[in-house]
PDB file of C-alpha atoms in Angstrom:
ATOM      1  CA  UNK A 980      10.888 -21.314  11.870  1.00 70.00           C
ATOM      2  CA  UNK A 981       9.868 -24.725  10.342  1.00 84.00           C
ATOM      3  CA  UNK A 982      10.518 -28.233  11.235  1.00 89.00           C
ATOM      4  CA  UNK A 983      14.298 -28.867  11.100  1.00 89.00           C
ATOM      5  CA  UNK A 984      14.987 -32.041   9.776  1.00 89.00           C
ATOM      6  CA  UNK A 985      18.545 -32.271   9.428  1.00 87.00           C
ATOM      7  CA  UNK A 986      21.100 -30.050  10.479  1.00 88.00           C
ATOM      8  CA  UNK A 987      25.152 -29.922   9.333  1.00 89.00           C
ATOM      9  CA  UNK A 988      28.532 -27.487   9.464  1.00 87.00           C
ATOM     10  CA  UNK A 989      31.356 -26.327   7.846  1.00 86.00           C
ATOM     11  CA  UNK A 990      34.078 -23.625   8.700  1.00 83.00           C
ATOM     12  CA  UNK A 991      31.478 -21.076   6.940  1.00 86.00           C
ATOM     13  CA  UNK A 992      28.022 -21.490   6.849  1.00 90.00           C
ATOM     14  CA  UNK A 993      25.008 -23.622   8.564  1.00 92.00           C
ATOM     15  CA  UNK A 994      22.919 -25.803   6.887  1.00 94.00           C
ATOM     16  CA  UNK A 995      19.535 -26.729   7.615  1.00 92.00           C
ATOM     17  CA  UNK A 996      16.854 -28.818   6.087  1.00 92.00           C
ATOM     18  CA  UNK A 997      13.243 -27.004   7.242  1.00 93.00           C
ATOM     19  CA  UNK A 998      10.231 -28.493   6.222  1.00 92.00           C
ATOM     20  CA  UNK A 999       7.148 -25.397   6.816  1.00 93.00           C
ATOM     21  CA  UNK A1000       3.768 -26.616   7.663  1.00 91.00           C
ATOM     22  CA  UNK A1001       1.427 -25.962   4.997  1.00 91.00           C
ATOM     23  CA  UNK A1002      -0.643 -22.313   5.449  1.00 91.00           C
ATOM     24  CA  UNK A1003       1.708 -21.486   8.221  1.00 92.00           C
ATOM     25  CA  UNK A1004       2.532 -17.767   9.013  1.00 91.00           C
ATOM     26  CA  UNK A1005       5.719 -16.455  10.103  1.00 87.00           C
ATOM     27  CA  UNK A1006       6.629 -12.680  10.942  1.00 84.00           C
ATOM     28  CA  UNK A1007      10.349 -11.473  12.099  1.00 79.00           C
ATOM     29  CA  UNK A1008      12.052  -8.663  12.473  1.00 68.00           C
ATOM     30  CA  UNK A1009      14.708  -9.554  10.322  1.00 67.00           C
ATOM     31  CA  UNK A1010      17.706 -12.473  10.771  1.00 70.00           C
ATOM     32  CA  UNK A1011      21.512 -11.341  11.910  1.00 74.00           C
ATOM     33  CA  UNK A1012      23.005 -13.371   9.365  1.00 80.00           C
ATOM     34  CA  UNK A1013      22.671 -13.594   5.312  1.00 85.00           C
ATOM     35  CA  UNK A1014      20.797 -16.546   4.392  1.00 89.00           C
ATOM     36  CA  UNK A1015      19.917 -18.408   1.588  1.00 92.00           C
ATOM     37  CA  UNK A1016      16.482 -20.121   1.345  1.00 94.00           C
ATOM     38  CA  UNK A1017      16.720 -22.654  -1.286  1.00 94.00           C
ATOM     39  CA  UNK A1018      13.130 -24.341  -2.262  1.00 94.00           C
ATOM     40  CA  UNK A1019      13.709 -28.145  -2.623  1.00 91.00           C
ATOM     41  CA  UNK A1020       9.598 -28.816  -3.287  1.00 91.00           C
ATOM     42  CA  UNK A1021       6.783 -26.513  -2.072  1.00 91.00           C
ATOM     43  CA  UNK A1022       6.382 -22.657  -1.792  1.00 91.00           C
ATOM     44  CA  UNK A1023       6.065 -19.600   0.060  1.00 93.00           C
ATOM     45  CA  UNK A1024       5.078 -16.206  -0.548  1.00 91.00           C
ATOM     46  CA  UNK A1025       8.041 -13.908   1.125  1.00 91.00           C
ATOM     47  CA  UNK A1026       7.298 -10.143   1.365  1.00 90.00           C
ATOM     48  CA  UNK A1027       9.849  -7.109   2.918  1.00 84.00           C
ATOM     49  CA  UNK A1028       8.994  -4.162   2.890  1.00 77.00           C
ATOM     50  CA  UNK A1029      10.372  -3.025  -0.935  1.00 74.00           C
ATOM     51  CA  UNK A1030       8.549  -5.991  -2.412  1.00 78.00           C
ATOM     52  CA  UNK A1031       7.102  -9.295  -2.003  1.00 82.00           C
ATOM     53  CA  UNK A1032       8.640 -12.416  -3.745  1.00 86.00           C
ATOM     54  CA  UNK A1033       6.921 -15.532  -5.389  1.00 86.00           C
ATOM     55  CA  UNK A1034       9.402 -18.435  -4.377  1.00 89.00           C
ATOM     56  CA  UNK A1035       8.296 -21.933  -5.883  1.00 88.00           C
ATOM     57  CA  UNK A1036      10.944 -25.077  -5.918  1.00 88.00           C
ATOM     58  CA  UNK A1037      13.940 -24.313  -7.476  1.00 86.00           C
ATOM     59  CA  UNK A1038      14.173 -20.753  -6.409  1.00 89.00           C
ATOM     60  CA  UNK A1039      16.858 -19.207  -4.556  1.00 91.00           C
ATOM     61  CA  UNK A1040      15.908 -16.304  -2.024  1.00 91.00           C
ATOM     62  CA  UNK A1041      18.433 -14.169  -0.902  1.00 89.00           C
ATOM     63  CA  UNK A1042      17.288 -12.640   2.740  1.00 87.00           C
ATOM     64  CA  UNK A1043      19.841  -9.922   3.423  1.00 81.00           C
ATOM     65  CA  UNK A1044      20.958  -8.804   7.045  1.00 79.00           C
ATOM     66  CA  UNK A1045      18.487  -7.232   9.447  1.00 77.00           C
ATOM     67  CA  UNK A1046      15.501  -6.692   6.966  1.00 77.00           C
ATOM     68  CA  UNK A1047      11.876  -7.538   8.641  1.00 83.00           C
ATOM     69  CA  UNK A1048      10.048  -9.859   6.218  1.00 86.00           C
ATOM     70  CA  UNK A1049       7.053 -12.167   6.584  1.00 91.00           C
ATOM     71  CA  UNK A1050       6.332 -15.620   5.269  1.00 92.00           C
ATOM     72  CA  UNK A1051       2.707 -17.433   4.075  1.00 93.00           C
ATOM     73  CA  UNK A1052       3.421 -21.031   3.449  1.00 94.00           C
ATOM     74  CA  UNK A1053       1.196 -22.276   0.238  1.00 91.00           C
ATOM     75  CA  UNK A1054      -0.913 -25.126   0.623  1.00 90.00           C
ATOM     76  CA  UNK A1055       1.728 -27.396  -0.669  1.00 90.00           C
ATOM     77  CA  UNK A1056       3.978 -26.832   2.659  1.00 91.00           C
ATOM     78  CA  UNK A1057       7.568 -26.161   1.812  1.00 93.00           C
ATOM     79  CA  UNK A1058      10.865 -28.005   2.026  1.00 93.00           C
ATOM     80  CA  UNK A1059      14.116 -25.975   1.940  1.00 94.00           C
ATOM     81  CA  UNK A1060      17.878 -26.173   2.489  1.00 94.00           C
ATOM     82  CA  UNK A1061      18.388 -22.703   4.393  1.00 94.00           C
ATOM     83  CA  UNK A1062      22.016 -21.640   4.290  1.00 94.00           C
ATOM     84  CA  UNK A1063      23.477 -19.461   7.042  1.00 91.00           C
ATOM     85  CA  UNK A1064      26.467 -17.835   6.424  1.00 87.00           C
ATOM     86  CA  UNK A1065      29.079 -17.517   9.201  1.00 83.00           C
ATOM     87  CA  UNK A1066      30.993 -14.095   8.348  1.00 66.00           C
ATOM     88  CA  UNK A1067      31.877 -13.389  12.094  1.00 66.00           C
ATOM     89  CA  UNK A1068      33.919 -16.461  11.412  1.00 61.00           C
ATOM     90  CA  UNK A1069      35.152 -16.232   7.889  1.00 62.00           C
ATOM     91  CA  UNK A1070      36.428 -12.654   7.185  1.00 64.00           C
ATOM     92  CA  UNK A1071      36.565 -13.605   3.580  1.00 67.00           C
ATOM     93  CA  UNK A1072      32.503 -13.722   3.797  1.00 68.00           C
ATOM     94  CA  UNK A1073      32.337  -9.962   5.251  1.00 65.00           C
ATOM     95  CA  UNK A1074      32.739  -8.388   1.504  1.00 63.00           C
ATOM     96  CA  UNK A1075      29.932 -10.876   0.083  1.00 65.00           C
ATOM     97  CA  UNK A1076      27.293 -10.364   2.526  1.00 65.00           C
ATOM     98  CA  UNK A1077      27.870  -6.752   2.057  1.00 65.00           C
ATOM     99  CA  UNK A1078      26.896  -7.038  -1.371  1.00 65.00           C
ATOM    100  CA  UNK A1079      23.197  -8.164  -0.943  1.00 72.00           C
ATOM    101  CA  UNK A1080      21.492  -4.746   0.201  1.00 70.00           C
ATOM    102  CA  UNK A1081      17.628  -5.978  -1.073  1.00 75.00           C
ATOM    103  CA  UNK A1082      16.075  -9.511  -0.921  1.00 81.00           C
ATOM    104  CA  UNK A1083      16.083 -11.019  -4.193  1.00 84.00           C
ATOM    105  CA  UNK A1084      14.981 -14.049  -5.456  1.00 86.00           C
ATOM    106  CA  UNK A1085      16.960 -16.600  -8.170  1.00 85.00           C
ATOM    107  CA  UNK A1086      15.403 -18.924 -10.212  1.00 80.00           C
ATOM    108  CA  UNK A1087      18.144 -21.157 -12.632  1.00 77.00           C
ATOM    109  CA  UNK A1088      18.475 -24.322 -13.662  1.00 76.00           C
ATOM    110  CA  UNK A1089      22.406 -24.064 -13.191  1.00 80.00           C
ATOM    111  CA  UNK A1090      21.414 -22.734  -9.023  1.00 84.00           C
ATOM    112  CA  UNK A1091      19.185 -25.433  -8.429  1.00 85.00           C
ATOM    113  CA  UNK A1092      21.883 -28.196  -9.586  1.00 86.00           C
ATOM    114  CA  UNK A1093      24.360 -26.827  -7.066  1.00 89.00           C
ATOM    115  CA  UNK A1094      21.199 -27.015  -4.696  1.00 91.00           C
ATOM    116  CA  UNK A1095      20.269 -30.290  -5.520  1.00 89.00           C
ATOM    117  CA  UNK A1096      24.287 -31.354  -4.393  1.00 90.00           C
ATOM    118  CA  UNK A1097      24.218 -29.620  -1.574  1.00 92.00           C
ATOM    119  CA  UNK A1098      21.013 -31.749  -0.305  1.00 90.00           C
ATOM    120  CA  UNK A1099      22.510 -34.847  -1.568  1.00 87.00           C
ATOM    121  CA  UNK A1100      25.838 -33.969   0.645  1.00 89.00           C
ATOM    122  CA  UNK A1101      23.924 -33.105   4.038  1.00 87.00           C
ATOM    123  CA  UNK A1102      21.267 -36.131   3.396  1.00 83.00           C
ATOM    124  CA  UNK A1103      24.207 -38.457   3.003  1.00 81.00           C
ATOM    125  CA  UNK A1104      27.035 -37.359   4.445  1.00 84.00           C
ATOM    126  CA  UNK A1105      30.737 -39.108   4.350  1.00 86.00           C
ATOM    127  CA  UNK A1106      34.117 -37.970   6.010  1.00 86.00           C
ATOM    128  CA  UNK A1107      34.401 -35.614   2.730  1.00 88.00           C
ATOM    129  CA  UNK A1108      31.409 -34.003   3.094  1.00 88.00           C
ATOM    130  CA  UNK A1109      32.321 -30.986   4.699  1.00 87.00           C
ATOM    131  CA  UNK A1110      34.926 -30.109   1.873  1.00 89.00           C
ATOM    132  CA  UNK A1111      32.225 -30.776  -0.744  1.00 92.00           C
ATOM    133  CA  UNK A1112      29.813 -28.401   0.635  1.00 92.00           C
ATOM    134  CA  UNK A1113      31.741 -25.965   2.098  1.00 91.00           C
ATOM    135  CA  UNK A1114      33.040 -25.346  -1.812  1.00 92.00           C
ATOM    136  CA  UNK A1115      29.322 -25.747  -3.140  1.00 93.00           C
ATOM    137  CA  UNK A1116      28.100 -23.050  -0.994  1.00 91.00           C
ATOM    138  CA  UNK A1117      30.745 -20.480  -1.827  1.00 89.00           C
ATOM    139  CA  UNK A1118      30.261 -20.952  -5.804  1.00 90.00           C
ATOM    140  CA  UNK A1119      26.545 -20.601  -5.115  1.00 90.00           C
ATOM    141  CA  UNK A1120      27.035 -17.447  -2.886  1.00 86.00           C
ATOM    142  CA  UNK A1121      29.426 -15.681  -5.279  1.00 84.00           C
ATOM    143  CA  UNK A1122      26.929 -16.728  -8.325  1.00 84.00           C
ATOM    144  CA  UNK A1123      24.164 -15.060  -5.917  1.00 82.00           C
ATOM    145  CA  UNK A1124      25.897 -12.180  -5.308  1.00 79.00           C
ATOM    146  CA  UNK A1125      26.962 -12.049  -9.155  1.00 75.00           C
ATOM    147  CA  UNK A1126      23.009 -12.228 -10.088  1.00 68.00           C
ATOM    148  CA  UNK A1127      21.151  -8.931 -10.434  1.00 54.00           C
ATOM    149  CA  UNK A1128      17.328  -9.047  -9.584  1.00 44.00           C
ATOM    150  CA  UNK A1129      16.299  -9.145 -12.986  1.00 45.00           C
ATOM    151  CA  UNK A1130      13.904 -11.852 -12.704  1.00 47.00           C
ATOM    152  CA  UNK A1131      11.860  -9.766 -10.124  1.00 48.00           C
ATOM    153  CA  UNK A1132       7.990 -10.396 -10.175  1.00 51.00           C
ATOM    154  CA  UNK A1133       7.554  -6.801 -11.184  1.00 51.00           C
ATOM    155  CA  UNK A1134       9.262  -8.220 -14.263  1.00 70.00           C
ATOM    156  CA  UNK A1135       6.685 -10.944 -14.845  1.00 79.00           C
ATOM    157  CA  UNK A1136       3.945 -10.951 -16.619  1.00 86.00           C
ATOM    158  CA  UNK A1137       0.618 -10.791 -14.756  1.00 88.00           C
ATOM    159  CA  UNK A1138      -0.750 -13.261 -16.551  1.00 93.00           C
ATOM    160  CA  UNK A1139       2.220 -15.660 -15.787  1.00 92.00           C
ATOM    161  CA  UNK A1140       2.142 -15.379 -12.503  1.00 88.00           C
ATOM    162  CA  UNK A1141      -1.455 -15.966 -12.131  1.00 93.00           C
ATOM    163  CA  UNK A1142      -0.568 -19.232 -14.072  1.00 94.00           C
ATOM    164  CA  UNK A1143       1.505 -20.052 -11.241  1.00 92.00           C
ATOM    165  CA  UNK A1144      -0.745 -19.399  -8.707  1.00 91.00           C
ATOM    166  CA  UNK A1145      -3.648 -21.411 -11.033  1.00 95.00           C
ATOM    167  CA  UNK A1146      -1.122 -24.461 -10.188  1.00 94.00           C
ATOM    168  CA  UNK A1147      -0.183 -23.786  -7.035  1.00 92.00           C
ATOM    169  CA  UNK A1148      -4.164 -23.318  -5.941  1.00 92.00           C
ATOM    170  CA  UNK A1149      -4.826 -26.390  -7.865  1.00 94.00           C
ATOM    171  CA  UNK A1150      -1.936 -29.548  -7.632  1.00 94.00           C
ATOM    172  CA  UNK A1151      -3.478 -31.764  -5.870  1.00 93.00           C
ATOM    173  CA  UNK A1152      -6.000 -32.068  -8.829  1.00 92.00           C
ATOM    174  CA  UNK A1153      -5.463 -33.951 -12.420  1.00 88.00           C
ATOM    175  CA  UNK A1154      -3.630 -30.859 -13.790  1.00 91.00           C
ATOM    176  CA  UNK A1155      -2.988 -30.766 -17.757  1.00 93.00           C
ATOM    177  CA  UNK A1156      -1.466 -27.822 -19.945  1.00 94.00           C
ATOM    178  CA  UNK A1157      -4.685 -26.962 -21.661  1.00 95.00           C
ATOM    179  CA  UNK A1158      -6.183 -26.323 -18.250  1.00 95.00           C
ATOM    180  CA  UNK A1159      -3.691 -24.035 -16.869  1.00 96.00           C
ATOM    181  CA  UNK A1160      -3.300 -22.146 -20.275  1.00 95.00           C
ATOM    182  CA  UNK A1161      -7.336 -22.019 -20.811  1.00 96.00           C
ATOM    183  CA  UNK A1162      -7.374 -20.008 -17.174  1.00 95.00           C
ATOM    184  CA  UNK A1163      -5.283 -17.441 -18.555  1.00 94.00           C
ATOM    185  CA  UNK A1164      -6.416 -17.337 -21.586  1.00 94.00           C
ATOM    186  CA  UNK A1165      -3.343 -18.231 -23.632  1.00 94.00           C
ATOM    187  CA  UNK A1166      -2.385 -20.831 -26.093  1.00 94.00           C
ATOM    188  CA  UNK A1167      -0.654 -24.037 -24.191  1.00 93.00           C
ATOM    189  CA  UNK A1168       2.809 -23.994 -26.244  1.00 94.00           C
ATOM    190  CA  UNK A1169       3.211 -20.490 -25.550  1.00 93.00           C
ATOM    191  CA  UNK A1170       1.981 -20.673 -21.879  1.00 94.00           C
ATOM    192  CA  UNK A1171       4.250 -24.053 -21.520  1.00 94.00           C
ATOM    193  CA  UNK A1172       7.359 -22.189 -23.290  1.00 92.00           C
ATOM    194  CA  UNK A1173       7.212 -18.390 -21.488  1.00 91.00           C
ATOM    195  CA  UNK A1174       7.154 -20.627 -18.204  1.00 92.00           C
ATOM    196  CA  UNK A1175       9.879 -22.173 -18.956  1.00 89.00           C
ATOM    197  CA  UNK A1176      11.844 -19.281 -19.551  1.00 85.00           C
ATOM    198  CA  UNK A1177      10.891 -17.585 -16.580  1.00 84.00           C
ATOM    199  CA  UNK A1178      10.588 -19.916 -13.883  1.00 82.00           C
ATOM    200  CA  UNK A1179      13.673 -22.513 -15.323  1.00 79.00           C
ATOM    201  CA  UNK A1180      11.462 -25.254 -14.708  1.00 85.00           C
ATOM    202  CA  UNK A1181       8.422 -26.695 -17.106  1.00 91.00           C
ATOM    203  CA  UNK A1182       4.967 -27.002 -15.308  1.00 94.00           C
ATOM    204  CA  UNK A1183       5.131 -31.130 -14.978  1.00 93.00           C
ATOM    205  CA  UNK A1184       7.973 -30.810 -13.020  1.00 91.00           C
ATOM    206  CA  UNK A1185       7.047 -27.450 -10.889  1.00 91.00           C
ATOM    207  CA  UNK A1186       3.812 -29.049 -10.291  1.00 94.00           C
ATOM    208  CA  UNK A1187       5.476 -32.723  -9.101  1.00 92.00           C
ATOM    209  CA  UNK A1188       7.620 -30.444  -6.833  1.00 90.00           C
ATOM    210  CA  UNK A1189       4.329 -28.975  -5.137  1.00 93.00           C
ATOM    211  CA  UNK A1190       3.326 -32.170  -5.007  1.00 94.00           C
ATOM    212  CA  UNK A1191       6.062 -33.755  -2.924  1.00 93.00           C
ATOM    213  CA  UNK A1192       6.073 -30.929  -0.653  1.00 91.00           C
ATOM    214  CA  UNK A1193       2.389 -31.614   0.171  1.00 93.00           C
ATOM    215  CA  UNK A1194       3.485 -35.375   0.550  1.00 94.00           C
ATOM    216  CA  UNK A1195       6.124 -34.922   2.588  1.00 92.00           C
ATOM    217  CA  UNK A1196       4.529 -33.168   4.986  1.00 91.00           C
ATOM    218  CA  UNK A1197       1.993 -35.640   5.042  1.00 93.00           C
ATOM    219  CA  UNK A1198       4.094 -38.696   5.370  1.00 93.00           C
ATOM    220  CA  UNK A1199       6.098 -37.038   8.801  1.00 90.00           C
ATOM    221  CA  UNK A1200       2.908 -35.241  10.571  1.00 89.00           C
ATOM    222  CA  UNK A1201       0.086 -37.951   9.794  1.00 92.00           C
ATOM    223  CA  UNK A1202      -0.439 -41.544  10.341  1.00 93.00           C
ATOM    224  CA  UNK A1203      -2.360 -41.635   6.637  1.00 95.00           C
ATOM    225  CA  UNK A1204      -1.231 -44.809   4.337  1.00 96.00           C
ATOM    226  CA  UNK A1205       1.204 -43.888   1.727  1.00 95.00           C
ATOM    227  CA  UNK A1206      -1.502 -45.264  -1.211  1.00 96.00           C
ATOM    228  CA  UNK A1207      -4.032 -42.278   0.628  1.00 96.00           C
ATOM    229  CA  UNK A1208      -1.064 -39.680   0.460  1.00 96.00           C
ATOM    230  CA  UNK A1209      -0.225 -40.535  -3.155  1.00 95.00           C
ATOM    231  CA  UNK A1210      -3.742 -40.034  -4.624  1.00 94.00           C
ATOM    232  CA  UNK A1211      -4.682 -36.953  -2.066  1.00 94.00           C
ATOM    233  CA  UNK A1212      -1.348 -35.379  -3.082  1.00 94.00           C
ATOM    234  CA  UNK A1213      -2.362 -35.473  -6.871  1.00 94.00           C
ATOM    235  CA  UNK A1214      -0.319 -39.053  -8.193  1.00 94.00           C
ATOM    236  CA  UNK A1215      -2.143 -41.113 -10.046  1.00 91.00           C
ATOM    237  CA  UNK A1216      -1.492 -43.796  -7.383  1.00 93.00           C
ATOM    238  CA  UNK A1217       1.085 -45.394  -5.496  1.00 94.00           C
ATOM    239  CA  UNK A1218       3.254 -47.394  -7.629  1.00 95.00           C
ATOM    240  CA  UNK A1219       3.497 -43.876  -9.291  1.00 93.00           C
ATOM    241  CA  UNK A1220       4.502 -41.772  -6.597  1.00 95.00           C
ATOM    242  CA  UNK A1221       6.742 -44.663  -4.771  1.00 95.00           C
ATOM    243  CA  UNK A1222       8.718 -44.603  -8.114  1.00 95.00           C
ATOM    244  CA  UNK A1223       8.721 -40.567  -8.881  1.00 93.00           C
ATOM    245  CA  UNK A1224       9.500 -40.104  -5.150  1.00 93.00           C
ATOM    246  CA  UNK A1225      12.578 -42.590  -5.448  1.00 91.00           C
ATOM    247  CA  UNK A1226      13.778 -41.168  -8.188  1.00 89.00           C
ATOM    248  CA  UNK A1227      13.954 -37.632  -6.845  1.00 86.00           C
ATOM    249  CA  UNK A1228      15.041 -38.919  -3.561  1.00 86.00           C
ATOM    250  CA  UNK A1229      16.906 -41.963  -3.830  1.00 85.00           C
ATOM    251  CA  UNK A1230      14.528 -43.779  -0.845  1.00 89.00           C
ATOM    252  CA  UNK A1231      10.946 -44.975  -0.762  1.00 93.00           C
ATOM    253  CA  UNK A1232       7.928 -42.584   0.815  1.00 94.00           C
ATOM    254  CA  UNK A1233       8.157 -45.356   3.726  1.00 93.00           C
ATOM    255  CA  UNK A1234      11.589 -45.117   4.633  1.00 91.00           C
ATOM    256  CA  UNK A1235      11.206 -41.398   4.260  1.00 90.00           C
ATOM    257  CA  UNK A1236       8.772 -41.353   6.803  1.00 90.00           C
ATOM    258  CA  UNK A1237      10.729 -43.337   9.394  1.00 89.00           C
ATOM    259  CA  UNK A1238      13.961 -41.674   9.067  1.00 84.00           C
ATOM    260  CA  UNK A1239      12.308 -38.516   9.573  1.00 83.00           C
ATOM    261  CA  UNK A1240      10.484 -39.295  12.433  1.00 82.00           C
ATOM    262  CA  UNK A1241      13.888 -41.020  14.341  1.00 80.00           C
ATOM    263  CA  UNK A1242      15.460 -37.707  13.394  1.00 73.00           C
ATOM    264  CA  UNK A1243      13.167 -35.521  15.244  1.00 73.00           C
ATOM    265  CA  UNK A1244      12.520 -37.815  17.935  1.00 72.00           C
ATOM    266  CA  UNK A1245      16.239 -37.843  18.515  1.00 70.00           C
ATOM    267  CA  UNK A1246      16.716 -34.112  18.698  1.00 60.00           C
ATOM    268  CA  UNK A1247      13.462 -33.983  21.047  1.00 54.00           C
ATOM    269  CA  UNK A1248      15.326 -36.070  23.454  1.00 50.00           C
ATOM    270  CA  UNK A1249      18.297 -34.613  23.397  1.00 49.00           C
ATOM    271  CA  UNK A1250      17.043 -30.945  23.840  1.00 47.00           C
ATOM    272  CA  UNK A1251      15.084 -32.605  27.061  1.00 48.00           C
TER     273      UNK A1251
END
């Protein structure tokens, strides 16, 4: 398991914001509840014993009941919301989590926005904030369930997914689209528009994503300036990633930092 940062819940489910270390390993012989893993920034390669999965931020993955799976953590760390599902509470639940047989992974625009307001609910929570994500979470369980595995990897074309892995080897660096598409060999508005389709996200934003993983891990287990962290995670310097990270999460790299850190120090002390 990761670093939990924050921790909330409802009548029906658990939810937990992880942050994995980057390269970390993680073997198991498989949870006792259906989770979601939903990738805020980051990446990890996820592999059961049918398949392994390529899940990048804005992916859903869908771990079923019981099945052994491992976990390598790219470079870029990983930040999650992981949702548990209580169905030895909520008998309602007991027909849904019977419908995911086989890890899957999800990747849509329309997932990642119910995502996105879960995060905001949990990160900021008010005295409605149960309600509001105890109703998020069921849409985005019954979309899950809904949601065939179509967008497998086996689906994907090779050449595709070694794009992805080009950017995921390579964020930290000045990335541009003629790069990415010269490494596999195909033209930049095709490369630009098949990823797109595929992965629901363009490669400026999946790559930004990576990026703020890195960063974030950075910012909460080093005592490195936030102007170092900016240019080693691949910004072009700090006014720029103070203002991109802002934007995405509505408080400074700072601030980030110490909030964080008070968070886990507080849970350190009281599990002492």
């Amino acid at each position: 398991m990761g670093r939990i940062l924050s921790k909330t819940e409802s009548e029906s489910f658990v939810f937990s914001e992880v942050l994995f270390a980057p390269n970390s390993k993680l073997r198991t012989q498989g949870d006792r509840s259906l989770a979601l893993f939903c990738i805020l920034n980051g990446g990890f390669i996820e592999t059961f014993r049918h398949g392994k999965f390529d899940c990048g931020p804005g992916s859903v993955l869908v771990k079923p009941v019981g099945e052994p799976h491992s976990r390598q953590v790219l470079s870029s760390g990983a930040h999650c919301v992981i949702i548990e599902i209580k169905s030895n509470q909520d008998k309602r639940l007991e027909g849904l989590e019977r419908a995911f047989d086989d890890a899957r992974v999800i990747e849509s625009a329309d997932y990642f926005s119910l995502v996105r307001k879960i995060y905001k609910e949990i990160s900021a929570p008010d005295r409605l904030s149960e309600f509001a994500i105890e109703g998020l979470a069921l849409e985005l369980l019954t979309r899950c369930s809904r949601e065939g595995n179509d967008e497998s990897n086996s689906k994907i074309p090779k050449w595709l997914l070694d794009a992805k892995g080009f950017i995921q080897d390579n964020f930290k660096d000045k990335l541009s689209l003629s790069a990415v598409a010269d490494n596999v060999r195909m033209h930049p508005s095709h490369l630009a528009r098949r990823f797109r389709q595929t992965f629901k996200s363009s490669i400026g934003d999946y790559t930004k994503r990576l990026r703020f993983s890195y960063a974030i891990n950075q910012l909460i287990d080093t005592d490195k300036s936030v102007a170092d962290i900016s240019t080693e995670s691949g910004f072009y310097d700090q006014s720029h990633f103070t203002s991109s990270f802002k934007k995405s999460y509505q408080i400074t790299p700072l601030r980030y930092r110490v909030a964080a850190r008070h968070y886990i120090k507080s849970r350190r002390f009281r599990s002492e």
